[in-house]
Tab-separated table of N, CA, C and O in Angstrom:
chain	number	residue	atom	x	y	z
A	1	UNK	N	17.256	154.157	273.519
A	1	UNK	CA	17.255	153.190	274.594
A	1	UNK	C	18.654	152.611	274.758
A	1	UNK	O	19.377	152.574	273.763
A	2	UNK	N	18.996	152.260	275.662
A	2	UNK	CA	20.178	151.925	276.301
A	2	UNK	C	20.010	150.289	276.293
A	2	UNK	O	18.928	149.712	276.403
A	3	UNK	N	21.249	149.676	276.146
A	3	UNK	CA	21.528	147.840	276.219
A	3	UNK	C	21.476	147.995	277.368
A	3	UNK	O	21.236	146.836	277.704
A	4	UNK	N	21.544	148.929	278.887
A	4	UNK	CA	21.327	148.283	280.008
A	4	UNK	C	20.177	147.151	280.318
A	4	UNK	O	20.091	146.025	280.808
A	5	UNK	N	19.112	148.447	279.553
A	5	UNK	CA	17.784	147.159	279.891
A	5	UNK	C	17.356	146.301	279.505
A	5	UNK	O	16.148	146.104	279.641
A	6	UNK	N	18.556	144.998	278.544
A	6	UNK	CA	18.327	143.937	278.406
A	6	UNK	C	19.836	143.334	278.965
A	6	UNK	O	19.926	142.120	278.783
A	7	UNK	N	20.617	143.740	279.386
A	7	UNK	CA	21.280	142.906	280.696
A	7	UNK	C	20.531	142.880	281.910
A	7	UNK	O	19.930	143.717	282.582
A	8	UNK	N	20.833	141.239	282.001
A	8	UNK	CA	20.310	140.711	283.536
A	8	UNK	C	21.256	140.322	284.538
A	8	UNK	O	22.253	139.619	284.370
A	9	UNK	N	20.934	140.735	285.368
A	9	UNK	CA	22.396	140.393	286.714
A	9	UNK	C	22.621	138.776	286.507
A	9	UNK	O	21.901	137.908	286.013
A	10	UNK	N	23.763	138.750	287.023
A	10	UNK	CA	24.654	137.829	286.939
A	10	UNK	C	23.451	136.310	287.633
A	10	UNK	O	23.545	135.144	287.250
A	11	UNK	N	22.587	136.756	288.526
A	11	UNK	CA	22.341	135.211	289.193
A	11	UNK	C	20.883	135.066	288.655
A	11	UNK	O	20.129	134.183	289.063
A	12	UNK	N	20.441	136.236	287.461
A	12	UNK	CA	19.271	135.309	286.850
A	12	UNK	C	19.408	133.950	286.205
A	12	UNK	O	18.627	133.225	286.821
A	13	UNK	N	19.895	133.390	285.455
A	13	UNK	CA	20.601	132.219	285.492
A	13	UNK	C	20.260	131.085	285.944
A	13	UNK	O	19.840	130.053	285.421
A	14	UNK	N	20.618	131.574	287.544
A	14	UNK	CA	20.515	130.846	288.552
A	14	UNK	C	19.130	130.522	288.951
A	14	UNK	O	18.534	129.497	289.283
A	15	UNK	N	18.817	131.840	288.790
A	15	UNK	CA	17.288	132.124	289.597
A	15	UNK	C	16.200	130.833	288.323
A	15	UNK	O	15.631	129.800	288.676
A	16	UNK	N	16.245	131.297	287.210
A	16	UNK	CA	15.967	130.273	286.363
A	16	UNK	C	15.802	129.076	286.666
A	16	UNK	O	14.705	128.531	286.786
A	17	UNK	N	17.141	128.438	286.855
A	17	UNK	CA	17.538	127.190	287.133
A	17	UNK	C	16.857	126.700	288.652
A	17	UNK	O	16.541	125.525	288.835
A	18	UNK	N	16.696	127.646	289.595
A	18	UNK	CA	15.986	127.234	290.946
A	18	UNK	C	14.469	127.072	290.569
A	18	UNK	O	13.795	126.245	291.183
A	19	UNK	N	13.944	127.805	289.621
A	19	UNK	CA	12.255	128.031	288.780
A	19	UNK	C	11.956	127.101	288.417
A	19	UNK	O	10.787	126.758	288.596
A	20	UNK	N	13.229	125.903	287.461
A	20	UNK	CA	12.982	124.875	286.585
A	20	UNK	C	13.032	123.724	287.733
A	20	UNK	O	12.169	122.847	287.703
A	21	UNK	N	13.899	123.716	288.611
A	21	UNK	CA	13.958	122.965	289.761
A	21	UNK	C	12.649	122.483	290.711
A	21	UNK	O	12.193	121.450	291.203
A	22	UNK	N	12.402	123.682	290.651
A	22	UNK	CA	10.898	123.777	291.837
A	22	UNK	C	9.981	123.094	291.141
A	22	UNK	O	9.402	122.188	291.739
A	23	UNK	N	9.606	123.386	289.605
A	23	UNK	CA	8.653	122.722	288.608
A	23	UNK	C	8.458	121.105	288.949
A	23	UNK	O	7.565	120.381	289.389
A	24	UNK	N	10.096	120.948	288.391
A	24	UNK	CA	10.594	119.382	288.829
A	24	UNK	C	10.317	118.972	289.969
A	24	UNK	O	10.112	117.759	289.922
A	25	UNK	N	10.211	119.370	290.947
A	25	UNK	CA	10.493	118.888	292.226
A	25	UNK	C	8.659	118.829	292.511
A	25	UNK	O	8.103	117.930	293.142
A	26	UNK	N	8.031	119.894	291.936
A	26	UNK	CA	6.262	119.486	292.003
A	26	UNK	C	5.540	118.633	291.057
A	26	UNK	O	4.397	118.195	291.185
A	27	UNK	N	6.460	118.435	289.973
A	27	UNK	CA	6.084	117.044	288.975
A	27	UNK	C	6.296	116.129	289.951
A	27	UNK	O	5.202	115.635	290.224
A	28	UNK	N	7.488	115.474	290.867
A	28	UNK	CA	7.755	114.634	291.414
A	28	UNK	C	6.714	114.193	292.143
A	28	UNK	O	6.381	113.008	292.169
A	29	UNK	N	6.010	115.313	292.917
A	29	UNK	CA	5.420	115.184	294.049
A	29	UNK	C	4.338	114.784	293.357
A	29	UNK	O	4.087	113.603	293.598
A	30	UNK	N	3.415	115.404	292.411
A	30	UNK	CA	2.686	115.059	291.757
A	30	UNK	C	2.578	113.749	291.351
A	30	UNK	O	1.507	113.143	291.372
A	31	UNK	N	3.640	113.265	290.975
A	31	UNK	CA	4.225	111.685	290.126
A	31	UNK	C	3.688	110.766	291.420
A	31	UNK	O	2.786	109.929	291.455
A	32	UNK	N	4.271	111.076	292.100
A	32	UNK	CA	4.695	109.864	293.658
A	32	UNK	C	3.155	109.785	294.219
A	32	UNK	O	2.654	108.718	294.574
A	33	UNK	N	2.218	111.490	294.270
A	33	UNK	CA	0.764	110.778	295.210
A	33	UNK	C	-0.451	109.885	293.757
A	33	UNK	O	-1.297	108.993	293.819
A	34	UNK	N	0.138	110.800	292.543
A	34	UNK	CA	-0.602	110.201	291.569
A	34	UNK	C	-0.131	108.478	291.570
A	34	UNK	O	-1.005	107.689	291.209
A	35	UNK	N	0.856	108.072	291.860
A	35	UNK	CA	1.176	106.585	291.409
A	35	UNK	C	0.623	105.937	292.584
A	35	UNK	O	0.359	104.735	292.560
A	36	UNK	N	0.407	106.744	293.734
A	36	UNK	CA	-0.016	105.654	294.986
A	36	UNK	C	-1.458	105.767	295.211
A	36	UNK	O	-2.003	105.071	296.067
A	37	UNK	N	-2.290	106.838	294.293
A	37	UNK	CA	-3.232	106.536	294.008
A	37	UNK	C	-3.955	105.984	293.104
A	37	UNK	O	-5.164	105.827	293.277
A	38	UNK	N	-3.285	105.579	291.922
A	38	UNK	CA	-3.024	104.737	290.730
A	38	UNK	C	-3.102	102.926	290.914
A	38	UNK	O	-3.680	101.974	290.389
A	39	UNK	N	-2.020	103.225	292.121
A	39	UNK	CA	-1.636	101.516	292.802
A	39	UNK	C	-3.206	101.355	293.615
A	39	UNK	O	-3.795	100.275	293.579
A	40	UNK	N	-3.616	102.210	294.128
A	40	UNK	CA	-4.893	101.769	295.233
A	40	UNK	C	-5.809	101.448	294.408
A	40	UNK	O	-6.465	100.449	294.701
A	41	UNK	N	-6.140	102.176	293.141
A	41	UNK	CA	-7.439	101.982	292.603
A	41	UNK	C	-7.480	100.962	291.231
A	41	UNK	O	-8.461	100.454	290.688
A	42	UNK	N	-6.242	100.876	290.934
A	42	UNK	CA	-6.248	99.787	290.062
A	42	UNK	C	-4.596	99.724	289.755
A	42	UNK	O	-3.814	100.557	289.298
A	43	UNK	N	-4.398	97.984	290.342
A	43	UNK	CA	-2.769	98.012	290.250
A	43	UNK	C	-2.219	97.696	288.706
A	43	UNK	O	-1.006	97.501	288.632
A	44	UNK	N	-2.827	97.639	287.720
A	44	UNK	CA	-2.364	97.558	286.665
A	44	UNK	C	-1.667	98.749	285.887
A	44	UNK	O	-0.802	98.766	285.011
A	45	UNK	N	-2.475	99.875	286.637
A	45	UNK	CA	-2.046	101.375	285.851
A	45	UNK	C	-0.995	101.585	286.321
A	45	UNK	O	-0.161	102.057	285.547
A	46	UNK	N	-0.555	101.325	287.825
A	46	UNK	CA	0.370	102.039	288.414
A	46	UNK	C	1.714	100.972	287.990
A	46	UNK	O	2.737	101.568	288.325
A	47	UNK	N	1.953	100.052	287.573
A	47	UNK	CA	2.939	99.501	287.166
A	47	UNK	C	4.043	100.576	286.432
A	47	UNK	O	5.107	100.890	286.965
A	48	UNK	N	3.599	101.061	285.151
A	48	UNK	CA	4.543	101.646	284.551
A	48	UNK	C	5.110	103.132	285.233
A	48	UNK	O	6.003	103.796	284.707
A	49	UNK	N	4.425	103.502	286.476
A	49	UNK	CA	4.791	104.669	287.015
A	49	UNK	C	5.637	104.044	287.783
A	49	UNK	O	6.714	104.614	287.954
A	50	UNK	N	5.466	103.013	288.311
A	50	UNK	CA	6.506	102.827	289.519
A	50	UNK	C	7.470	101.426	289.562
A	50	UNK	O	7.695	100.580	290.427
A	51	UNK	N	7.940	101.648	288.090
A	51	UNK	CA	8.806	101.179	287.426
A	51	UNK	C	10.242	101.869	287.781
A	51	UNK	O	10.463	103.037	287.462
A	52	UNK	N	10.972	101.259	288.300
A	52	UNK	CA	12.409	101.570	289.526
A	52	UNK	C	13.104	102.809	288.101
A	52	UNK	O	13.651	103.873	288.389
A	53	UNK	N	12.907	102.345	286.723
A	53	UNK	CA	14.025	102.811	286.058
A	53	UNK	C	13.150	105.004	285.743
A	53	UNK	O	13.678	106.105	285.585
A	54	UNK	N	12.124	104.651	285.794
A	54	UNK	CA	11.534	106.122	285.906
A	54	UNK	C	11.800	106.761	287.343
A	54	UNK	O	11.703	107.981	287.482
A	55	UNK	N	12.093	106.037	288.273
A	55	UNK	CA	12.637	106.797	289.087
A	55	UNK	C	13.433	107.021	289.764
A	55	UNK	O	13.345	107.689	290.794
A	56	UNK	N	14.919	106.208	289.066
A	56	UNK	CA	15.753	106.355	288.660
A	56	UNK	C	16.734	107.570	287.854
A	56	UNK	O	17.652	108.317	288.193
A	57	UNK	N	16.044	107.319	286.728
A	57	UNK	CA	15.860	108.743	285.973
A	57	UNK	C	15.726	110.069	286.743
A	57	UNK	O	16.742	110.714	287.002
A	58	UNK	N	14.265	110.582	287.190
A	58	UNK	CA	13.988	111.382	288.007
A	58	UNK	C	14.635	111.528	288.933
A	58	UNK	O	14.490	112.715	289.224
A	59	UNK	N	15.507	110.928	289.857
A	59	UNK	CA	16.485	111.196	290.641
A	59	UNK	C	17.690	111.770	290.040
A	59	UNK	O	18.237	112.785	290.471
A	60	UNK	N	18.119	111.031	288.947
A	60	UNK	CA	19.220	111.353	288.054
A	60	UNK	C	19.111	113.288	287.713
A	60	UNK	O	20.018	114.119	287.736
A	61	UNK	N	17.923	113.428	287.480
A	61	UNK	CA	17.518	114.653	286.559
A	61	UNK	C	17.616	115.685	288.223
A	61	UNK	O	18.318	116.691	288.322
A	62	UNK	N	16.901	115.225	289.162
A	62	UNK	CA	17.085	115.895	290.438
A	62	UNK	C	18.291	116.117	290.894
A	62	UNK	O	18.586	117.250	291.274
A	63	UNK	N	19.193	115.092	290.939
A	63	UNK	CA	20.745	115.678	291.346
A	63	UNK	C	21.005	116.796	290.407
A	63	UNK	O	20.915	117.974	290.755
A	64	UNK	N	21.353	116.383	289.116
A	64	UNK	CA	21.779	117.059	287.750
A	64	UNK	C	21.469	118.626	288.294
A	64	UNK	O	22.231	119.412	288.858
A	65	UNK	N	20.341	118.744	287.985
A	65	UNK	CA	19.333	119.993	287.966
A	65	UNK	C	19.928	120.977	289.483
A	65	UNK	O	20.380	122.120	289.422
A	66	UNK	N	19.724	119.954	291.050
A	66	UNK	CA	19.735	120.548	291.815
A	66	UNK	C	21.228	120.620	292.418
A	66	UNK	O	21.664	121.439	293.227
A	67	UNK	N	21.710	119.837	291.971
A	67	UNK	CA	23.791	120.376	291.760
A	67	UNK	C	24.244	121.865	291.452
A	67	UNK	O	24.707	122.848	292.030
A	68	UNK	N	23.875	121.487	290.321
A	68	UNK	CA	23.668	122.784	289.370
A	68	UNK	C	23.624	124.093	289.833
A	68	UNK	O	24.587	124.856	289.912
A	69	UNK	N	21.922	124.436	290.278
A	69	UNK	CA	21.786	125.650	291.003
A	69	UNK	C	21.841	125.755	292.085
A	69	UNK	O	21.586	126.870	292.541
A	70	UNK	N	22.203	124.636	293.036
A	70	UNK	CA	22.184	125.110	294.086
A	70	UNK	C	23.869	125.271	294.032
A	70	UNK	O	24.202	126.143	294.834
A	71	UNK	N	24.691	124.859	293.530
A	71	UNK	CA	26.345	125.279	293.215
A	71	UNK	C	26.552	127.063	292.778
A	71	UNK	O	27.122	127.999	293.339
A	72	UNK	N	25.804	126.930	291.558
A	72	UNK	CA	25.159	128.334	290.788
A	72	UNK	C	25.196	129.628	291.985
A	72	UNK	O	25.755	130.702	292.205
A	73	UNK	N	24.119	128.635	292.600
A	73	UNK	CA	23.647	129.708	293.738
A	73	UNK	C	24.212	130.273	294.844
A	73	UNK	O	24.028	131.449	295.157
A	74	UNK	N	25.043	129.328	295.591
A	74	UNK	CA	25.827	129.522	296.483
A	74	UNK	C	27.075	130.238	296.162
A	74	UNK	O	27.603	130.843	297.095
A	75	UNK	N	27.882	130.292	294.500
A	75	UNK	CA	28.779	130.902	294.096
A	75	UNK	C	27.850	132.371	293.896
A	75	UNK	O	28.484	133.224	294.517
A	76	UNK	N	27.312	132.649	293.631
A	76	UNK	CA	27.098	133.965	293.400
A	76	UNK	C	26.152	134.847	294.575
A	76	UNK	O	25.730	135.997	294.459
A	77	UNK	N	26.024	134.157	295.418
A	77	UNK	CA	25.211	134.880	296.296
A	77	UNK	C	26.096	134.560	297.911
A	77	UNK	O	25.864	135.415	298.766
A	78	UNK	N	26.924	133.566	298.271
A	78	UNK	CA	27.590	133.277	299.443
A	78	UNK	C	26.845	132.338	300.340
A	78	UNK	O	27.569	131.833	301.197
A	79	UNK	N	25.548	131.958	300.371
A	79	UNK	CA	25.050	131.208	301.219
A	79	UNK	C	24.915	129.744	301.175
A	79	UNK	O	24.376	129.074	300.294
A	80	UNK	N	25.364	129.430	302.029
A	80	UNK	CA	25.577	127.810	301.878
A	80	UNK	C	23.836	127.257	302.492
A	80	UNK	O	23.369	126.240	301.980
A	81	UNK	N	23.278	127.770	303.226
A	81	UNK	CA	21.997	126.961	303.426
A	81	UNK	C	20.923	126.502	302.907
A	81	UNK	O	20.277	125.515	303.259
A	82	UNK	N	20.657	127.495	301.747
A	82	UNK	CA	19.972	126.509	300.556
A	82	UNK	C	20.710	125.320	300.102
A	82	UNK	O	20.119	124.245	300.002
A	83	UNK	N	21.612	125.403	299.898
A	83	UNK	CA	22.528	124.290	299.322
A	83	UNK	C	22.157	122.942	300.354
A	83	UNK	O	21.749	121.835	300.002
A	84	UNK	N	22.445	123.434	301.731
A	84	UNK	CA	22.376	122.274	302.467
A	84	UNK	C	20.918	121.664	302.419
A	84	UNK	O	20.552	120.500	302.255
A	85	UNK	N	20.314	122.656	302.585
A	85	UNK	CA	18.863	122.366	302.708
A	85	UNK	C	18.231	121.272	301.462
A	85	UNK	O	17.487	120.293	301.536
A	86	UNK	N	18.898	121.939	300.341
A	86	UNK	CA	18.316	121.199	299.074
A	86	UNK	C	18.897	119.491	299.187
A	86	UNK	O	18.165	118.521	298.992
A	87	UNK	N	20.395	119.411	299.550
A	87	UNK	CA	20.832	118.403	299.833
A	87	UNK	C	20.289	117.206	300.799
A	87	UNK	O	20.267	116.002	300.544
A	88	UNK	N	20.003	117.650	301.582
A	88	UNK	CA	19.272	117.042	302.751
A	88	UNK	C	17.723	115.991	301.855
A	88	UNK	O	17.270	114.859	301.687
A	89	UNK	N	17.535	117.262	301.589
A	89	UNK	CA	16.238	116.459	300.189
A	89	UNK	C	16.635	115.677	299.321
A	89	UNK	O	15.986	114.635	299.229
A	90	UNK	N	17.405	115.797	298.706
A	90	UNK	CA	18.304	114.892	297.681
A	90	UNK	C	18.574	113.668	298.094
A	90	UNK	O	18.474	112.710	297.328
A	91	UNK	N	18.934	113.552	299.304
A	91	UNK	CA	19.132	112.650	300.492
A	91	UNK	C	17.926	111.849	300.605
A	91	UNK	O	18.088	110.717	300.151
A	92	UNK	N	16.739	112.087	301.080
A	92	UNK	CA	15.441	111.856	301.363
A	92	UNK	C	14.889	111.078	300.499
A	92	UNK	O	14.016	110.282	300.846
A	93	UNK	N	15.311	111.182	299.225
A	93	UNK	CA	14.996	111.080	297.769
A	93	UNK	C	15.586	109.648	297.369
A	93	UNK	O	15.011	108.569	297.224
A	94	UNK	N	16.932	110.009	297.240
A	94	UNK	CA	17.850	109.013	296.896
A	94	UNK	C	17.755	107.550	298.215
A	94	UNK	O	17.993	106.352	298.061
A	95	UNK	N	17.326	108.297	299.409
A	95	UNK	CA	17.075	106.642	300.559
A	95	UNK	C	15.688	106.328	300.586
A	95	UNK	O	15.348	105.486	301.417
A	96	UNK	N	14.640	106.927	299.705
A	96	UNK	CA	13.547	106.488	299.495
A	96	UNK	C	13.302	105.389	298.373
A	96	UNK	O	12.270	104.723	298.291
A	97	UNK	N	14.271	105.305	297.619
A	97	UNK	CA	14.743	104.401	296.446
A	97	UNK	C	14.712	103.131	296.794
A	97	UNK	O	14.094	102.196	296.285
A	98	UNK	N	15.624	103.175	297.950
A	98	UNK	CA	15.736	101.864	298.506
A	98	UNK	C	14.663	101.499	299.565
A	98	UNK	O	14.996	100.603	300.341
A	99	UNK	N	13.732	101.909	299.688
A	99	UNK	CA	12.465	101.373	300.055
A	99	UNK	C	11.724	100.689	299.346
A	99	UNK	O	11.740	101.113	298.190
A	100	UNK	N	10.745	99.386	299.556
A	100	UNK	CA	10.075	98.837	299.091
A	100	UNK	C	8.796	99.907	298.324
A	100	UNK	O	8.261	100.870	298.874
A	101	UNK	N	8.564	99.461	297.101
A	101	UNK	CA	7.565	100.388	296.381
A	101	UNK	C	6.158	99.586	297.337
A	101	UNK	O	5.703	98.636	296.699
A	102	UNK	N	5.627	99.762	298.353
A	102	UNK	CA	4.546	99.511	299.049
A	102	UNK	C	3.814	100.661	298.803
A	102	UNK	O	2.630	100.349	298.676
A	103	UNK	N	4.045	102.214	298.642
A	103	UNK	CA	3.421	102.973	298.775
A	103	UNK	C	3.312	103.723	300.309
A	103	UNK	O	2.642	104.699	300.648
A	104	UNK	N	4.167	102.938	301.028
A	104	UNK	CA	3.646	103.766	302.121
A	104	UNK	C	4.788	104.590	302.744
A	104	UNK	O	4.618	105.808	302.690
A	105	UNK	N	6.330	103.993	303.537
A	105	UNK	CA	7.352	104.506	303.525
A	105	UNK	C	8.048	104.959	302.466
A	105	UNK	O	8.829	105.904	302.577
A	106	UNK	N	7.880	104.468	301.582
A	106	UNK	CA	8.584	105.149	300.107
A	106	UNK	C	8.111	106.666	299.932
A	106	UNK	O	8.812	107.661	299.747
A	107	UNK	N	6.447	106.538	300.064
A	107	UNK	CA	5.875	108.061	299.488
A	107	UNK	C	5.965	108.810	300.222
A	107	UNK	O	5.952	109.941	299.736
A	108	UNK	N	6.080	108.761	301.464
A	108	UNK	CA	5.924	109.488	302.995
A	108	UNK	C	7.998	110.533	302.731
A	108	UNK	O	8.285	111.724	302.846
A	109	UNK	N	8.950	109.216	302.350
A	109	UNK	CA	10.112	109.538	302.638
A	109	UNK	C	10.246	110.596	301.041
A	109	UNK	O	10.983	111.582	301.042
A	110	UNK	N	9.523	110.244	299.924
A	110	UNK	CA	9.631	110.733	298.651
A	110	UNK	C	9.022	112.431	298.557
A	110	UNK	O	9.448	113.425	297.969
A	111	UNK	N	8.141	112.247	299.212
A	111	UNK	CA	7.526	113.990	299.537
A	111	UNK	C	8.314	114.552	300.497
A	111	UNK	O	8.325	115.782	300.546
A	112	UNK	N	8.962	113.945	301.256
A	112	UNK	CA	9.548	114.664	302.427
A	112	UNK	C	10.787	115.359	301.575
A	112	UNK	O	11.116	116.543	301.645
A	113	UNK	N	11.338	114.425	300.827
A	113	UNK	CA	12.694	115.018	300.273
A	113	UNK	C	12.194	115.754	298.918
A	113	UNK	O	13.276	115.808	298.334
A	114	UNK	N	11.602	116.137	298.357
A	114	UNK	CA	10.907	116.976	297.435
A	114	UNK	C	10.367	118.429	297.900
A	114	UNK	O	10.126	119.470	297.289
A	115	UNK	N	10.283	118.026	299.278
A	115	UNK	CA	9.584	119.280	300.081
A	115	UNK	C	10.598	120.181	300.215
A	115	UNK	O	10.589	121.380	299.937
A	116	UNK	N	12.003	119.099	300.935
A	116	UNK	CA	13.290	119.891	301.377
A	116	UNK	C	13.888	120.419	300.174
A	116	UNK	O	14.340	121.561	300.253
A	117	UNK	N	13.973	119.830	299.119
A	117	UNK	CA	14.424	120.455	297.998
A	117	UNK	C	13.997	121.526	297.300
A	117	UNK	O	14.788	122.317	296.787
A	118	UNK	N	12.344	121.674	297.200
A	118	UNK	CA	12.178	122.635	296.624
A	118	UNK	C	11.942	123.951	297.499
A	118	UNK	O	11.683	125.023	296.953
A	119	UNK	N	12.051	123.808	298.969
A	119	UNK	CA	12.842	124.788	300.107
A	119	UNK	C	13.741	125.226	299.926
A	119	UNK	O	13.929	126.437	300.043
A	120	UNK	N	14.892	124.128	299.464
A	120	UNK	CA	16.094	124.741	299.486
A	120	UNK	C	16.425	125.424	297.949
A	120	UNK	O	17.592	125.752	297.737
A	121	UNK	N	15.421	125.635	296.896
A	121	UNK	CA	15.474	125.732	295.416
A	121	UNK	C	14.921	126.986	295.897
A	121	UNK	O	15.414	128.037	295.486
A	122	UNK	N	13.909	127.000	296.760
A	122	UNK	CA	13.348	128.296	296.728
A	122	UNK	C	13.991	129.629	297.760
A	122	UNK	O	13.695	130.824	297.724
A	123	UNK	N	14.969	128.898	298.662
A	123	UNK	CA	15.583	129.546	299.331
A	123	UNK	C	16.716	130.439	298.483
A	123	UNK	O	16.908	131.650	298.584
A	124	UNK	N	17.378	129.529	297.656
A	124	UNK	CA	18.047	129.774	296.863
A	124	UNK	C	17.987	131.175	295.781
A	124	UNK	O	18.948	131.875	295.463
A	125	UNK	N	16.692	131.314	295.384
A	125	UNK	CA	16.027	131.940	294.699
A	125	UNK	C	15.707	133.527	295.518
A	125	UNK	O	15.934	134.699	295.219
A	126	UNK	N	15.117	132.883	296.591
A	126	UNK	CA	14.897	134.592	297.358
A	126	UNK	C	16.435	134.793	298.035
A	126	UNK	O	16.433	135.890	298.594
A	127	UNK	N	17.491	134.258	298.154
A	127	UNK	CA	19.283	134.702	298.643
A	127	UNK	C	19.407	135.403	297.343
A	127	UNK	O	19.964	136.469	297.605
A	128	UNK	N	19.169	135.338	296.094
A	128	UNK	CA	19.758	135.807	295.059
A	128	UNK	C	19.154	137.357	294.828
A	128	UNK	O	19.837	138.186	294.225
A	129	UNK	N	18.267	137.578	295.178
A	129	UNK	CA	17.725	138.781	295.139
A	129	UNK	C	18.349	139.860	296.682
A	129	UNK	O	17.955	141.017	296.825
């Protein structure tokens, strides 16, 4: 047997990193309808979910993460529109912060930019192939 068939092209890596992204980006989504259904049915539970510094964090980990491959990605494959795309979400994300935790514009603006991101994670992912 030949070492070819355990080299992997150059943008698995990447492709990885868009896989771990997308995960993240459906925990989020997960996080955000679970806490606003948490807040409706009993506001005591939802306190520690929607505690500014957890999602804080989670934003932190979303840039980090989606910097990363979508940089990754665009160097090894040439396309800048995942990149933008993911950005745009990042965006969505980061001005949903500064919304009042009411549950209602916050979660509406928090899925929207989770949506665009893991579009642009997944765009990312099928450019590399």
């Amino acid at each position: 047997m030949s070492s070819l068939s355990t080299v992997q092209p150059p943008f698995a890596a990447s492709m990885r990193l868009d896989q771990w992204a997308i995960g993240l980006s459906g925990l989020c989504a997960v996080h955000c309808l679970a806490s606003a259904v948490l807040v409706a049915l009993a506001a005591s539970a939802g306190g520690l979910l929607l505690s500014p510094v957890f999602h804080e964090v989670g934003l932190s980990l979303a840039i980090a993460l989606g910097t990363v491959a979508m940089a990754r990605g665009a160097l090894t494959h040439g396309h800048m529109m995942p990149a933008a795309i993911g950005a745009l979400g990042l965006g969505a994300m980061a001005g949903a912060i500064s919304l009042p935790h009411d549950g209602s514009g916050e979660t509406v603006f928090t899925l929207v930019g989770v949506g665009l991101l893991a579009l642009g994670h997944d765009l990312n992912r099928r450019a590399a192939h």
